[in-house]
PDB file of C-alpha atoms in Angstrom:
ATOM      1  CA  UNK A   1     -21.307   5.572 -16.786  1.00  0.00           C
ATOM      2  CA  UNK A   2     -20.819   2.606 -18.314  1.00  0.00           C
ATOM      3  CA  UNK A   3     -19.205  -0.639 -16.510  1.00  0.00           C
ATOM      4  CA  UNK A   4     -15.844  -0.920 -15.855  1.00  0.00           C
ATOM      5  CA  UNK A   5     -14.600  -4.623 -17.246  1.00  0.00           C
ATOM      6  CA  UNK A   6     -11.170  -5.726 -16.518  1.00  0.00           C
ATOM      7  CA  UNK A   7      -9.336  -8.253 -18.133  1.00  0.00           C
ATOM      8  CA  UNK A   8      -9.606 -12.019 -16.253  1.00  0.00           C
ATOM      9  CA  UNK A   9      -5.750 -11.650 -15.247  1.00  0.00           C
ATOM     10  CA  UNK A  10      -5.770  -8.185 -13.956  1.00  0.00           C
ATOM     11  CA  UNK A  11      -8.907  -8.865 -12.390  1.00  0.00           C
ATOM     12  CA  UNK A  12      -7.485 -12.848 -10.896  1.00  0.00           C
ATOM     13  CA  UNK A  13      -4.869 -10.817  -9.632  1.00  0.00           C
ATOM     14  CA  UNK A  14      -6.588  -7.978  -7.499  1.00  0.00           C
ATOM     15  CA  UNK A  15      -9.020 -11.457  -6.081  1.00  0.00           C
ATOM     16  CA  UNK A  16      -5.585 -12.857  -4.794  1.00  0.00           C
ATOM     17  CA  UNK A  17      -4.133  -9.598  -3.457  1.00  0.00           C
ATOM     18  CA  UNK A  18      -7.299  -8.811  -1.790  1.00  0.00           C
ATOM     19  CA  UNK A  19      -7.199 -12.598  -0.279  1.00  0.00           C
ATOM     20  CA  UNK A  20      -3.615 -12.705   1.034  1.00  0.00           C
ATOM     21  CA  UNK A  21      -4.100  -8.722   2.306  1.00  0.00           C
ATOM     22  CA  UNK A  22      -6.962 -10.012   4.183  1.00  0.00           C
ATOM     23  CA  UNK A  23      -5.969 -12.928   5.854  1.00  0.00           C
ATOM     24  CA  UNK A  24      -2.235 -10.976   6.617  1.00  0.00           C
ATOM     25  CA  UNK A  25      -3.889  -8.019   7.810  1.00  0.00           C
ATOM     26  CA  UNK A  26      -7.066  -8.876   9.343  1.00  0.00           C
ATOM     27  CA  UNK A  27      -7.211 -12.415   9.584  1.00  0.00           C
ATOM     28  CA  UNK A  28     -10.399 -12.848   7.984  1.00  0.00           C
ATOM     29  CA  UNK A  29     -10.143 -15.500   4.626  1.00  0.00           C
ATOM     30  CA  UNK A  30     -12.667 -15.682   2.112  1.00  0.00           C
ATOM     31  CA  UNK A  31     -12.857 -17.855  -0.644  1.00  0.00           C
ATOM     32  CA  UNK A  32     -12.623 -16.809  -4.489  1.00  0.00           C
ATOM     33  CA  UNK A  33     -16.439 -16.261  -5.198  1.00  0.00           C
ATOM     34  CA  UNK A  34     -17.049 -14.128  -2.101  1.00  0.00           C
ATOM     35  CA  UNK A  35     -13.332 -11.750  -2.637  1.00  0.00           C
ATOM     36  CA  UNK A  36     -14.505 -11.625  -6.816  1.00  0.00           C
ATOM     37  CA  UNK A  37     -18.037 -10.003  -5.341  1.00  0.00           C
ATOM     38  CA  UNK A  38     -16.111  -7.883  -2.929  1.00  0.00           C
ATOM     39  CA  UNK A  39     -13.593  -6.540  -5.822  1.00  0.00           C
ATOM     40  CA  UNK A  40     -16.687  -6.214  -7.741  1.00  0.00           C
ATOM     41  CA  UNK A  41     -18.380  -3.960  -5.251  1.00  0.00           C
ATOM     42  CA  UNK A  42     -15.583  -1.913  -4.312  1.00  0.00           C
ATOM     43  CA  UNK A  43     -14.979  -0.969  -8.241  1.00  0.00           C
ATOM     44  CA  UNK A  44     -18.570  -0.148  -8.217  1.00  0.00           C
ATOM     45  CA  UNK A  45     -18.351   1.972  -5.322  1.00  0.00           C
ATOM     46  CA  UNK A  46     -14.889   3.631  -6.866  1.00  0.00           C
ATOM     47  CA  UNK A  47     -15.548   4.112 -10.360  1.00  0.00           C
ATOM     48  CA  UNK A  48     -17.080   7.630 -10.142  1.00  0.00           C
ATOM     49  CA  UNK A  49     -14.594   9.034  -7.957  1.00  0.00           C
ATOM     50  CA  UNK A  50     -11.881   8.337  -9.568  1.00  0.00           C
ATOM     51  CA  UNK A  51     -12.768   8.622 -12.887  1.00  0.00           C
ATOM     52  CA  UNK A  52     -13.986  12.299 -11.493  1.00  0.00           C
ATOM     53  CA  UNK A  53     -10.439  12.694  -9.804  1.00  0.00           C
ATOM     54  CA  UNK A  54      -8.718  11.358 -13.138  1.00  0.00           C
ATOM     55  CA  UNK A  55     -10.683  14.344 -15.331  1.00  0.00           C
ATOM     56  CA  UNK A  56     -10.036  17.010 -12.556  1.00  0.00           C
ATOM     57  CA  UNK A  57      -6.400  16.267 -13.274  1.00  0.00           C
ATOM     58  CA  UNK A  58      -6.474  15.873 -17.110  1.00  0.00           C
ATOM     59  CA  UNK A  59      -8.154  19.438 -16.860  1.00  0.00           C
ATOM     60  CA  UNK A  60      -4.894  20.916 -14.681  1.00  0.00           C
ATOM     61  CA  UNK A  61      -2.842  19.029 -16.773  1.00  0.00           C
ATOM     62  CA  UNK A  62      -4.143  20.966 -20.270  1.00  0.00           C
ATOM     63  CA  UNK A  63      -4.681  24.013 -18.387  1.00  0.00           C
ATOM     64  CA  UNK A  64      -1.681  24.388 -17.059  1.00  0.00           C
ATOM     65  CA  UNK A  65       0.104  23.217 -20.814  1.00  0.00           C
ATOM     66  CA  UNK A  66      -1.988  25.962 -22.173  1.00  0.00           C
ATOM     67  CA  UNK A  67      -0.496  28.514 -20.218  1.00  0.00           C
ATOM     68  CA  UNK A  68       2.623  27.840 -21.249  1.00  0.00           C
ATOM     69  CA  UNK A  69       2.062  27.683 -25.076  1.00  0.00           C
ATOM     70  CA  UNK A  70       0.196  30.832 -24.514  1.00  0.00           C
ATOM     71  CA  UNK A  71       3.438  32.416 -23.130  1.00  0.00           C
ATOM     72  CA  UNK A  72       5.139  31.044 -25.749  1.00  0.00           C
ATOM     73  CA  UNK A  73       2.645  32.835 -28.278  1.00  0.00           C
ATOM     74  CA  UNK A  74       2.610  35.762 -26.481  1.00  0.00           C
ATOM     75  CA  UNK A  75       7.010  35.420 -26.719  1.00  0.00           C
ATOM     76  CA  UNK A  76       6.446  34.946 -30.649  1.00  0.00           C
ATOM     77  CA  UNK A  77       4.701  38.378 -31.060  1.00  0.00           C
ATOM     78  CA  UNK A  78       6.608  41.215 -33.298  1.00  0.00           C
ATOM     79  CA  UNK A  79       6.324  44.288 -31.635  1.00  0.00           C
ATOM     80  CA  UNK A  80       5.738  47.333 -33.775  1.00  0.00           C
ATOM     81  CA  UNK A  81       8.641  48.826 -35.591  1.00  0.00           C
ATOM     82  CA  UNK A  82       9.682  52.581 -34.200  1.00  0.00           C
ATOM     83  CA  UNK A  83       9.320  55.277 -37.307  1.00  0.00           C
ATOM     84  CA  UNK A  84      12.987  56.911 -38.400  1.00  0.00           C
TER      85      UNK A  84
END
């Protein structure tokens, strides 16, 4: 799987979520290199899962769109004429 790279502002942002989140919630404060390395690790640590969770629900999501335009095929179908 190939590396996840986020752009510097998305990725600025999660470093100063993860900072305030910390030092509200836990009281632990770390400074910019050592959250970036954390945010790092934890996307590392997350990418497979979710990207596995994201295609188990892109699956349901066509599955369950297939269904219905197979219903609606099934609706379209001329049923055979009875002889006079």
């Amino acid at each position: 799987m190939k590396p996840i790279k986020l752009p510097k502002e998305e990725k600025q942002t999660l470093i100063d979520d993860l900072q305030a989140h910390l030092e509200l919630e836990h009281g632990v404060t770390l400074g910019q290199l050592a959250t970036e390395q954390l945010v790092d690790y934890m996307i590392n640590q997350l990418k497979e899962p979710i990207y596995n969770q994201a295609i188990e629900d892109a699956c349901r999501t066509v599955s369950d769109r297939m269904a219905v335009l197979e219903e609606d095929l099934y609706a379209l179908k001329v049923s055979k004429r009875a002889r006079r």
